[in-house]
XYZ file of C-alpha atoms in Angstrom:
646
model
C 17.037 30.950 13.587
C 15.208 29.616 10.512
C 16.989 29.315 7.163
C 15.886 28.143 3.714
C 18.128 26.306 1.241
C 17.666 24.399 -2.018
C 18.706 20.843 -2.917
C 19.373 20.580 -6.656
C 21.424 17.406 -7.081
C 20.833 13.665 -7.033
C 23.623 13.227 -4.489
C 22.144 15.881 -2.227
C 18.734 14.203 -2.408
C 20.218 10.848 -1.396
C 22.068 12.447 1.547
C 18.793 13.817 2.945
C 17.206 10.400 3.447
C 17.560 10.022 7.216
C 16.500 13.610 8.046
C 13.660 13.520 5.528
C 12.227 10.221 6.758
C 12.106 11.643 10.292
C 9.447 14.096 9.041
C 7.267 11.447 7.380
C 4.069 10.385 9.104
C 2.234 7.249 7.928
C -1.145 8.057 6.444
C -0.195 11.640 5.505
C 2.869 11.902 3.288
C 3.376 8.775 1.173
C 3.653 10.474 -2.230
C 6.136 13.010 -0.844
C 8.118 10.428 1.118
C 11.831 10.297 0.410
C 11.653 6.869 -1.233
C 8.790 7.842 -3.570
C 10.347 11.194 -4.582
C 13.739 9.499 -5.102
C 12.093 6.903 -7.357
C 10.437 9.706 -9.345
C 13.690 11.638 -9.746
C 15.599 8.488 -10.763
C 13.275 8.127 -13.754
C 13.024 11.827 -14.726
C 16.465 13.283 -13.964
C 17.712 12.722 -17.508
C 14.559 14.111 -19.139
C 15.309 17.339 -21.078
C 14.511 20.453 -19.080
C 13.785 18.711 -15.756
C 15.624 20.204 -12.752
C 15.346 19.250 -9.096
C 14.349 22.038 -6.693
C 13.732 20.712 -3.170
C 13.080 23.487 -0.646
C 14.633 22.747 2.764
C 13.663 24.675 5.892
C 16.058 24.375 8.845
C 15.774 25.668 12.406
C 19.082 25.932 14.210
C 20.487 23.474 11.661
C 17.708 20.879 12.149
C 15.572 19.994 9.131
C 11.979 20.992 9.988
C 10.360 21.315 6.556
C 10.643 19.899 3.024
C 8.953 21.074 -0.162
C 9.869 18.536 -2.893
C 9.610 20.386 -6.222
C 11.091 20.212 -9.707
C 11.176 22.449 -12.769
C 9.474 20.961 -15.827
C 9.263 22.206 -19.443
C 5.688 22.624 -20.718
C 3.660 24.611 -23.201
C 1.020 27.136 -22.166
C -1.191 28.748 -24.791
C 1.221 27.463 -27.442
C 4.340 28.977 -25.848
C 7.155 27.054 -24.075
C 7.319 27.824 -20.354
C 9.076 26.473 -17.279
C 6.679 25.215 -14.608
C 7.496 24.366 -10.999
C 5.550 21.281 -9.855
C 5.855 18.580 -7.244
C 8.809 16.231 -7.784
C 6.375 13.330 -7.692
C 3.087 11.905 -8.941
C 0.130 11.003 -6.735
C -3.278 11.823 -5.325
C -2.024 13.503 -2.113
C 0.986 15.831 -2.197
C 2.014 18.352 0.425
C 4.866 20.010 2.271
C 6.382 17.935 5.092
C 6.994 19.584 8.452
C 8.286 18.667 11.897
C 6.103 18.515 14.998
C 7.023 19.338 18.554
C 7.023 22.122 21.136
C 10.549 23.263 20.314
C 10.180 23.561 16.536
C 8.564 26.198 14.376
C 4.855 25.868 13.689
C 3.656 24.226 10.444
C 2.309 27.634 9.399
C 5.747 29.199 9.790
C 7.385 26.397 7.828
C 4.769 26.643 5.071
C 5.314 30.396 4.970
C 9.013 29.915 4.207
C 8.187 27.452 1.426
C 5.650 29.863 -0.113
C 8.204 32.663 0.025
C 10.531 30.518 -2.076
C 7.733 29.884 -4.589
C 7.194 33.642 -4.879
C 10.928 34.166 -5.412
C 11.079 31.542 -8.184
C 8.411 33.411 -10.182
C 9.690 36.895 -9.348
C 13.219 35.981 -10.496
C 11.922 34.352 -13.684
C 13.205 30.845 -12.915
C 9.664 29.614 -13.581
C 6.766 31.274 -15.344
C 4.204 29.187 -13.448
C 3.970 27.344 -10.130
C 1.273 24.664 -10.259
C 0.819 22.261 -7.351
C -2.019 19.732 -7.464
C -3.327 17.144 -5.012
C -2.920 19.260 -1.853
C -5.019 17.575 0.878
C -7.642 19.948 2.224
C -6.863 19.003 5.839
C -3.083 19.454 5.495
C -1.258 22.171 7.393
C 0.037 23.529 4.089
C -3.505 23.983 2.709
C -4.637 25.540 5.975
C -1.841 28.089 5.919
C -2.608 29.029 2.297
C -6.318 29.384 3.091
C -5.605 31.758 5.981
C -3.071 33.870 4.072
C -4.244 37.261 2.831
C -1.771 36.988 -0.062
C -1.931 33.339 -1.111
C -5.524 32.206 -0.494
C -6.778 33.340 -3.917
C -4.270 30.980 -5.551
C -5.888 27.926 -3.958
C -8.871 26.288 -5.659
C -10.803 23.057 -5.258
C -9.436 20.255 -7.442
C -11.255 16.944 -6.944
C -12.753 14.467 -4.464
C -10.972 11.307 -3.318
C -13.487 8.670 -2.092
C -12.265 6.321 0.656
C -13.654 3.452 2.738
C -13.464 3.162 6.525
C -12.708 -0.515 7.224
C -12.853 -0.145 11.004
C -16.610 -0.555 10.911
C -19.146 -2.413 8.781
C -19.162 -1.875 5.033
C -21.328 -3.241 2.238
C -20.857 -4.034 -1.444
C -23.050 -2.646 -4.247
C -26.131 -4.685 -5.167
C -25.546 -8.015 -6.975
C -21.736 -7.846 -6.626
C -21.660 -10.990 -4.503
C -23.834 -12.797 -7.072
C -21.373 -11.987 -9.876
C -18.411 -13.089 -7.743
C -20.028 -16.454 -7.053
C -20.864 -16.856 -10.740
C -17.252 -16.087 -11.738
C -15.891 -18.686 -9.318
C -18.436 -21.266 -10.495
C -17.587 -20.874 -14.144
C -13.805 -20.342 -13.954
C -10.885 -21.664 -11.917
C -10.178 -18.249 -10.372
C -7.902 -17.640 -7.385
C -7.066 -14.353 -5.634
C -3.341 -13.877 -5.045
C -1.432 -11.002 -3.471
C 1.977 -9.916 -4.751
C 4.405 -7.764 -2.778
C 6.541 -5.355 -4.816
C 7.610 -7.003 -8.109
C 7.193 -10.529 -6.886
C 7.045 -13.047 -9.778
C 7.522 -10.166 -12.260
C 3.983 -8.964 -11.605
C 4.564 -5.426 -12.966
C 5.130 -6.558 -16.550
C 2.232 -9.035 -16.297
C -0.310 -6.435 -15.195
C 0.984 -3.979 -17.821
C -0.184 -6.378 -20.530
C -3.665 -6.545 -18.959
C -3.894 -2.743 -18.841
C -2.927 -2.418 -22.521
C -5.445 -5.095 -23.508
C -8.240 -3.250 -21.685
C -7.245 0.062 -23.285
C -7.277 -1.422 -26.803
C -10.665 -3.056 -26.157
C -12.243 0.206 -24.978
C -10.915 2.098 -27.986
C -11.814 -0.488 -30.610
C -15.145 -1.712 -29.196
C -16.532 1.296 -27.325
C -14.772 4.111 -29.268
C -13.261 5.376 -26.009
C -10.579 7.307 -27.858
C -9.571 9.239 -24.733
C -8.358 6.069 -23.011
C -4.626 5.565 -22.684
C -2.275 3.295 -20.790
C 0.186 4.792 -18.344
C 2.471 1.920 -19.313
C 2.858 3.601 -22.715
C 4.775 6.424 -20.992
C 8.313 5.145 -20.519
C 9.242 7.551 -17.726
C 6.029 6.981 -15.756
C 6.594 3.253 -16.107
C 10.194 3.600 -14.957
C 9.059 5.594 -11.904
C 6.662 2.829 -10.866
C 9.286 0.182 -11.627
C 11.615 1.972 -9.227
C 8.921 1.832 -6.529
C 8.209 -1.862 -7.251
C 11.883 -2.860 -7.204
C 13.366 -0.649 -4.471
C 10.537 -0.725 -1.890
C 7.918 -3.128 -0.535
C 5.194 -0.461 -0.724
C 3.317 -1.885 -3.729
C 0.734 -4.597 -3.058
C -1.049 -6.121 -6.072
C -4.259 -8.121 -5.711
C -4.888 -10.273 -8.784
C -7.343 -12.881 -10.007
C -5.348 -15.700 -11.651
C -6.668 -18.583 -13.708
C -4.697 -21.077 -11.677
C -3.095 -21.607 -8.288
C 0.507 -20.968 -9.354
C 1.285 -17.263 -8.748
C 4.376 -17.472 -10.964
C 2.668 -18.793 -14.108
C -1.078 -18.142 -13.726
C -2.637 -15.780 -16.266
C -3.689 -12.447 -14.723
C -7.408 -11.950 -15.365
C -7.861 -8.759 -13.318
C -5.795 -6.781 -10.822
C -5.693 -3.766 -8.556
C -2.429 -2.364 -7.209
C -2.280 -0.268 -4.042
C 0.506 1.457 -2.152
C 0.739 0.753 1.570
C 0.980 3.863 3.723
C 0.786 2.739 7.327
C -2.744 1.419 7.927
C -3.967 3.043 4.733
C -4.126 1.453 1.254
C -3.858 3.945 -1.620
C -5.357 2.617 -4.840
C -3.030 3.192 -7.782
C -4.101 1.234 -10.868
C -6.440 -1.546 -12.017
C -7.606 -3.349 -15.162
C -9.136 -6.612 -16.352
C -9.097 -8.730 -19.492
C -11.921 -7.731 -21.870
C -13.222 -11.322 -22.149
C -14.297 -11.124 -18.489
C -16.190 -7.846 -18.832
C -19.620 -9.504 -18.365
C -18.720 -10.512 -14.786
C -18.496 -6.861 -13.616
C -14.836 -7.518 -12.852
C -14.117 -4.114 -11.302
C -16.733 -4.573 -8.575
C -16.132 -8.309 -8.184
C -12.393 -7.896 -7.659
C -12.937 -4.998 -5.244
C -15.244 -7.183 -3.140
C -12.704 -10.016 -3.052
C -9.945 -7.571 -2.058
C -11.957 -6.051 0.786
C -12.890 -9.476 2.123
C -9.199 -10.436 2.104
C -8.047 -7.161 3.687
C -10.591 -7.271 6.527
C -10.051 -10.984 7.170
C -6.292 -10.470 7.605
C -6.620 -6.987 9.239
C -4.302 -5.362 6.696
C -5.650 -1.818 6.853
C -8.045 0.644 8.486
C -8.742 2.586 5.273
C -9.003 1.786 1.585
C -8.585 4.878 -0.592
C -10.259 4.443 -3.996
C -8.158 7.132 -5.674
C -8.902 10.556 -7.113
C -12.018 11.080 -9.196
C -15.732 11.638 -8.538
C -16.950 8.522 -10.348
C -20.354 7.050 -9.455
C -19.006 3.513 -9.000
C -16.745 4.681 -6.167
C -19.619 6.205 -4.236
C -21.480 2.910 -4.518
C -18.929 1.657 -1.999
C -18.627 4.619 0.335
C -20.067 8.038 1.249
C -16.662 9.288 2.460
C -14.420 11.557 0.411
C -11.395 13.796 0.928
C -11.150 16.906 -1.235
C -7.841 18.100 -2.615
C -6.782 21.520 -3.880
C -4.712 23.072 -6.628
C -2.289 25.963 -5.999
C -1.537 28.167 -9.011
C 0.901 31.073 -9.079
C 1.644 33.133 -12.196
C 3.015 36.622 -12.788
C 0.201 39.175 -13.204
C -0.833 39.784 -16.793
C -0.245 43.270 -18.228
C -3.495 45.257 -18.402
C -5.379 44.570 -21.610
C -5.910 47.404 -24.049
C -9.424 48.780 -24.064
C -11.437 47.630 -27.081
C -12.121 50.239 -29.740
C -15.669 51.626 -29.766
C -17.920 49.778 -32.192
C -20.246 51.331 -34.723
C -23.624 52.040 -33.241
C -25.821 52.072 -36.334
C -27.498 48.722 -36.741
C -27.185 47.000 -40.102
C -30.504 45.317 -39.408
C -32.153 48.731 -38.924
C -30.677 50.086 -42.163
C -31.836 47.035 -44.061
C -35.505 47.414 -43.165
C -35.938 51.200 -43.168
C -37.885 52.081 -46.355
C -36.733 54.834 -48.629
C -39.125 57.829 -48.615
C -41.268 58.456 -51.644
C -40.377 61.382 -53.847
C -41.472 64.664 -52.358
C -42.144 63.252 -48.920
C -40.285 63.781 -45.721
C -38.038 60.976 -44.525
C -39.509 59.285 -41.413
C -37.494 59.748 -38.257
C -34.813 57.096 -37.684
C -34.928 54.935 -34.596
C -32.611 55.895 -31.769
C -29.132 54.538 -32.343
C -27.766 51.849 -30.063
C -25.450 53.293 -27.412
C -21.796 52.495 -27.846
C -19.913 50.630 -25.114
C -17.993 53.777 -24.328
C -21.080 55.886 -23.729
C -23.452 53.301 -22.245
C -24.082 53.841 -18.560
C -24.510 50.103 -17.985
C -23.504 47.067 -20.006
C -25.772 44.720 -18.085
C -28.681 43.245 -20.068
C -32.089 44.860 -19.628
C -34.926 43.387 -17.583
C -36.470 41.641 -20.606
C -33.485 39.290 -20.766
C -31.673 40.948 -23.704
C -28.502 43.093 -23.783
C -29.296 46.842 -24.188
C -27.812 47.101 -27.669
C -29.907 44.187 -28.958
C -33.054 45.564 -27.302
C -32.527 48.961 -28.951
C -31.934 47.433 -32.372
C -35.033 45.262 -32.172
C -37.171 48.183 -31.003
C -36.018 50.141 -34.043
C -36.760 47.229 -36.355
C -40.290 46.845 -34.969
C -40.940 50.595 -35.316
C -39.777 50.550 -38.921
C -41.939 47.527 -39.748
C -44.999 49.182 -38.182
C -44.700 52.151 -40.596
C -44.655 49.960 -43.690
C -47.599 48.973 -45.819
C -48.691 45.417 -45.153
C -46.815 43.732 -48.018
C -43.559 45.447 -47.075
C -44.029 44.437 -43.415
C -44.408 40.826 -44.416
C -41.308 41.105 -46.547
C -39.328 42.564 -43.634
C -40.381 39.692 -41.414
C -39.138 37.267 -44.000
C -35.856 39.159 -44.198
C -35.417 39.000 -40.410
C -36.225 35.289 -40.363
C -33.827 34.641 -43.242
C -31.070 36.522 -41.433
C -31.579 34.355 -38.334
C -31.492 31.144 -40.342
C -28.496 32.079 -42.499
C -26.132 33.255 -39.756
C -23.147 31.051 -38.855
C -24.244 28.539 -36.194
C -22.677 27.242 -32.992
C -24.357 24.301 -31.261
C -23.781 24.081 -27.501
C -24.395 20.724 -25.775
C -25.126 21.597 -22.130
C -25.159 18.678 -19.621
C -27.170 20.485 -16.897
C -28.948 23.816 -16.375
C -26.323 26.410 -15.270
C -23.364 24.770 -17.085
C -23.968 27.052 -20.079
C -23.637 30.214 -17.969
C -20.914 29.104 -15.556
C -18.440 27.552 -17.976
C -19.435 28.837 -21.451
C -21.541 31.972 -20.975
C -18.797 34.426 -21.798
C -17.920 32.623 -25.015
C -21.577 32.625 -26.104
C -21.949 36.320 -25.333
C -18.699 37.232 -27.089
C -20.108 36.196 -30.498
C -23.425 38.063 -30.834
C -23.376 37.834 -34.630
C -23.574 34.039 -34.601
C -26.719 31.991 -34.132
C -26.374 29.992 -30.925
C -28.304 26.736 -30.570
C -28.473 25.475 -26.972
C -29.078 21.739 -26.508
C -29.849 20.957 -22.858
C -29.013 17.282 -22.400
C -30.629 16.726 -18.951
C -33.149 18.699 -16.890
C -30.881 18.480 -13.840
C -33.236 16.361 -11.753
C -30.357 14.704 -9.898
C -29.297 17.842 -8.012
C -29.083 17.376 -4.260
C -30.089 21.030 -3.821
C -33.689 19.857 -3.515
C -33.055 18.820 0.103
C -31.681 22.175 1.285
C -34.425 23.934 -0.697
C -37.093 22.016 1.192
C -35.524 23.152 4.465
C -35.358 26.769 3.242
C -38.998 26.775 2.120
C -40.189 24.880 5.176
C -42.352 22.613 3.044
C -42.196 19.607 0.779
C -41.311 20.283 -2.840
C -41.845 17.578 -5.439
C -39.375 16.656 -8.158
C -41.642 18.035 -10.900
C -41.820 21.437 -9.203
C -38.073 21.374 -8.594
C -37.259 20.577 -12.236
C -39.707 23.242 -13.464
C -37.987 25.819 -11.257
C -34.568 24.812 -12.604
C -35.894 25.200 -16.141
C -37.182 28.713 -15.377
C -33.690 29.682 -14.255
C -32.187 28.105 -17.356
C -34.616 29.823 -19.741
C -33.992 33.217 -18.148
C -30.217 32.731 -18.235
C -30.019 31.751 -21.919
C -32.254 34.713 -22.784
C -29.732 36.949 -20.982
C -27.040 35.395 -23.183
C -28.972 36.556 -26.247
C -30.178 33.124 -27.393
C -33.488 33.016 -29.282
C -35.963 30.768 -27.465
C -36.608 28.942 -30.765
C -32.971 27.815 -30.668
C -33.233 26.141 -27.248
C -33.754 22.363 -27.338
C -34.331 20.096 -24.340
C -33.333 16.443 -24.845
C -34.380 14.960 -21.476
C -31.557 12.460 -20.873
C -31.243 11.179 -17.260
C -29.162 13.383 -14.969
C -26.192 11.335 -13.758
C -26.824 8.566 -16.280
C -26.172 9.896 -19.766
C -24.227 7.598 -22.069
C -21.744 8.364 -24.786
C -23.973 6.715 -27.408
C -27.053 8.743 -26.417
C -25.158 12.041 -26.648
C -23.549 10.962 -29.933
C -27.043 10.382 -31.367
C -28.012 13.953 -30.382
C -24.846 15.368 -31.964
C -25.414 13.337 -35.121
C -28.953 14.777 -35.426
C -27.862 18.415 -35.029
C -24.841 17.965 -37.305
C -27.161 16.654 -40.028
C -29.584 19.573 -39.573
C -26.862 22.231 -39.485
C -23.967 21.270 -41.793
C -20.882 23.365 -41.207
C -21.892 24.382 -37.670
C -19.394 24.676 -34.839
C -19.994 22.320 -31.900
C -19.141 23.003 -28.247
C -19.518 21.148 -24.949
C -17.722 20.405 -21.675
C -14.260 18.831 -21.665
C -13.706 15.088 -21.627
C -11.087 15.900 -18.933
C -13.878 17.100 -16.618
C -14.174 15.170 -13.318
C -17.987 15.241 -13.520
C -19.133 12.024 -15.284
C -21.941 13.682 -17.288
C -19.641 16.473 -18.432
C -16.878 14.060 -19.411
C -19.347 11.797 -21.241
C -20.618 14.716 -23.330
C -17.010 15.641 -24.105
C -16.116 12.096 -25.116
C -19.169 11.908 -27.383
C -18.264 15.135 -29.200
C -14.644 14.049 -29.511
C -15.853 10.756 -30.965
C -18.121 12.630 -33.400
C -15.135 14.686 -34.513
C -13.005 11.598 -35.075
C -15.821 9.937 -37.008
C -16.007 12.987 -39.275
C -19.532 13.955 -38.210
C -18.394 17.432 -37.110
C -15.438 19.518 -38.150
C -15.174 22.345 -35.609
C -15.262 20.852 -32.080
C -14.137 22.609 -28.904
C -14.308 21.622 -25.229
C -14.667 23.866 -22.170
C -12.766 23.100 -18.980
C -14.616 23.445 -15.660
C -12.623 26.401 -14.325
C -11.508 26.477 -11.521
C -12.045 22.760 -10.800
C -9.679 21.920 -13.652
C -7.234 24.603 -14.738
C -5.023 23.152 -17.458
C -2.656 25.780 -18.761
C -2.456 23.980 -22.113
C -6.025 25.069 -22.829
C -6.619 28.474 -24.394
C -8.057 31.317 -22.391
C -11.296 32.684 -23.874
C -10.825 36.416 -24.425
C -13.858 38.226 -23.023
C -14.469 41.927 -23.494
C -16.358 44.008 -20.951
C -19.703 43.508 -22.666
C -19.324 39.706 -22.713
C -18.317 39.699 -19.048
C -21.345 41.793 -18.142
C -23.686 39.522 -20.091
C -22.239 36.421 -18.419
C -22.690 37.979 -14.974
C -26.288 38.841 -15.829
C -26.925 35.221 -16.849
C -25.357 33.963 -13.620
C -27.578 36.360 -11.686
C -30.608 34.379 -12.893
C -29.309 31.399 -10.907
C -29.019 33.563 -7.779
C -32.542 34.972 -7.857
C -34.711 33.862 -4.914
C -38.348 34.889 -5.385
C -40.506 31.958 -4.199
C -43.754 33.667 -5.158
C -42.491 33.683 -8.772
C -41.264 30.085 -8.600
C -37.620 31.227 -8.543
C -35.586 29.399 -5.897
C -31.925 30.211 -6.724
C -31.293 26.513 -7.347
C -28.121 27.113 -9.342
C -26.500 28.990 -6.498
C -27.787 26.451 -3.990
C -26.439 23.564 -6.076
C -22.987 24.925 -7.017
C -22.628 28.030 -4.881
C -18.830 28.219 -5.083
C -18.806 28.002 -8.887
C -21.531 30.609 -9.381
C -19.810 32.987 -6.957
C -16.357 32.387 -8.451
C -17.452 33.029 -12.030
C -19.491 36.089 -11.070
C -16.311 37.492 -9.530
C -13.838 36.013 -12.041
C -15.597 35.165 -15.333
C -12.713 33.050 -16.638
C -13.174 30.379 -19.319
C -10.768 27.972 -20.989
C -11.258 25.876 -24.094
C -9.264 23.222 -25.915
C -9.506 21.110 -29.037
C -9.967 17.358 -29.487
C -6.227 16.705 -29.630
C -5.573 17.459 -25.927
C -4.870 14.403 -23.738
């Protein structure tokens, strides 16, 4: 017989220690281990609105499964809500389960935990269940993926690069040279500290704050923060440092005395069996020129392999280029999101079908003459048989309006025709403007296309930052075509997709600008220069780009640059689009898309799915980010936030 119960008290959590630890397996469950969850709860149990909710699954009285959760107060779309999350922090978080021939399967145990999550939302105890960091290879993720009910709630979150130390490994180019230079010019010694030995936690906190202040003041990295500025997060880690021996800190000191030497750089890891989980690192700004991040990592790996301390070194969550300089390996994690279904939205009221532009250019008939026939009115959304844009790349309503304008101009005498052209040009140049900074071809359609299409009365200026030459889709495309394809041909094909997609979104080709920054190597300063130029040309314009919370480095860099421009006063209206579903932050606002905007976005996405080699169309967008293109074609969801979100 299998039963489910809930642990809600600190005393009950402490009493579970022996049973809970029997379910823990080194290398799989560190961040949901009893000691780590207990340390988290010790620091958060007095926080307003926090409530423990540990799901216990028992079979014939024996504990066979644990889901460590807690209720937390948050705000979603400006409204206070209760969210059920893990009762922990970390890169890998999952349900624990027992193994053995006589116990229930992991799928059965996970099923009981998921049933409790459904009940929590159904009964209104929580408005949202949001679980992040679920390892893709975990039994919990596998059960969710195979469930007809739950699989749609699981989405890719982020990659976690890791190094296999059981075989040969190599450091990035010139790292050894910088390490030798550092040791030549300074009296540097590598020391290891277990737990809070010699008060190392407070010493490294000062280094982290110094690095944060340097990045903000010198490099305008306003998004940087120090986790040591959060009292409860700091208290959680202090609990781990003082009540366990899990934390291992590698530090460069400026002397041989570990108790008094100044910390120049450090990296702290948590030991999980034969696996080291990177937690936090920083270095003093005065040592920046020595490439301290790489240099310290090399010294650590040499020490770890020499003393056989681990089989794996996990570099932590985040798809940053410097991590992949060390390793090609990565473990993906998922996010599970459960919310009550939204009530059906009211259908939008039909819009007027007579075009103002058509009325403006239709000449009045001379006295005694018959009025010329009016152009056919644009079909309303209610009566249109299809809301998809027409084959010429424009939505049907815009195509009809422009056809009527051209017909009216053709009937005018020459001077009047010239005047009408000037009127049309003036209207284009005097409309309210939104400037969109797009890191790569397809970002505009995947993450922002609905928002662009939902404002047809604005003038949209698309600034493509890179041509997307770094896409790895070129390799699979060569295999598909059965021939070699050069980078120039590949980039030209990507640009054809991009041009067709932005035309579908209703953007005038004269408002499309290509900057040509390097894919995978854009800098905050280079993007800021582009923003500065467009802000000067178009005072009062709105400015949009990808979020600085985006895991993709180019996306995040563009977001940081726009946020910096906003803080410098270069732009007033700045908004940032999250990469749904890779990042789904409920604090961001949902972009409201009507049926027409959804149809236009889908039509733009279709340009990235078109495979017609004889026309130079290779469906590169779908080949490059197939899951994203498919997801947004099925679920055209977009979220946006302002520069204040951290």
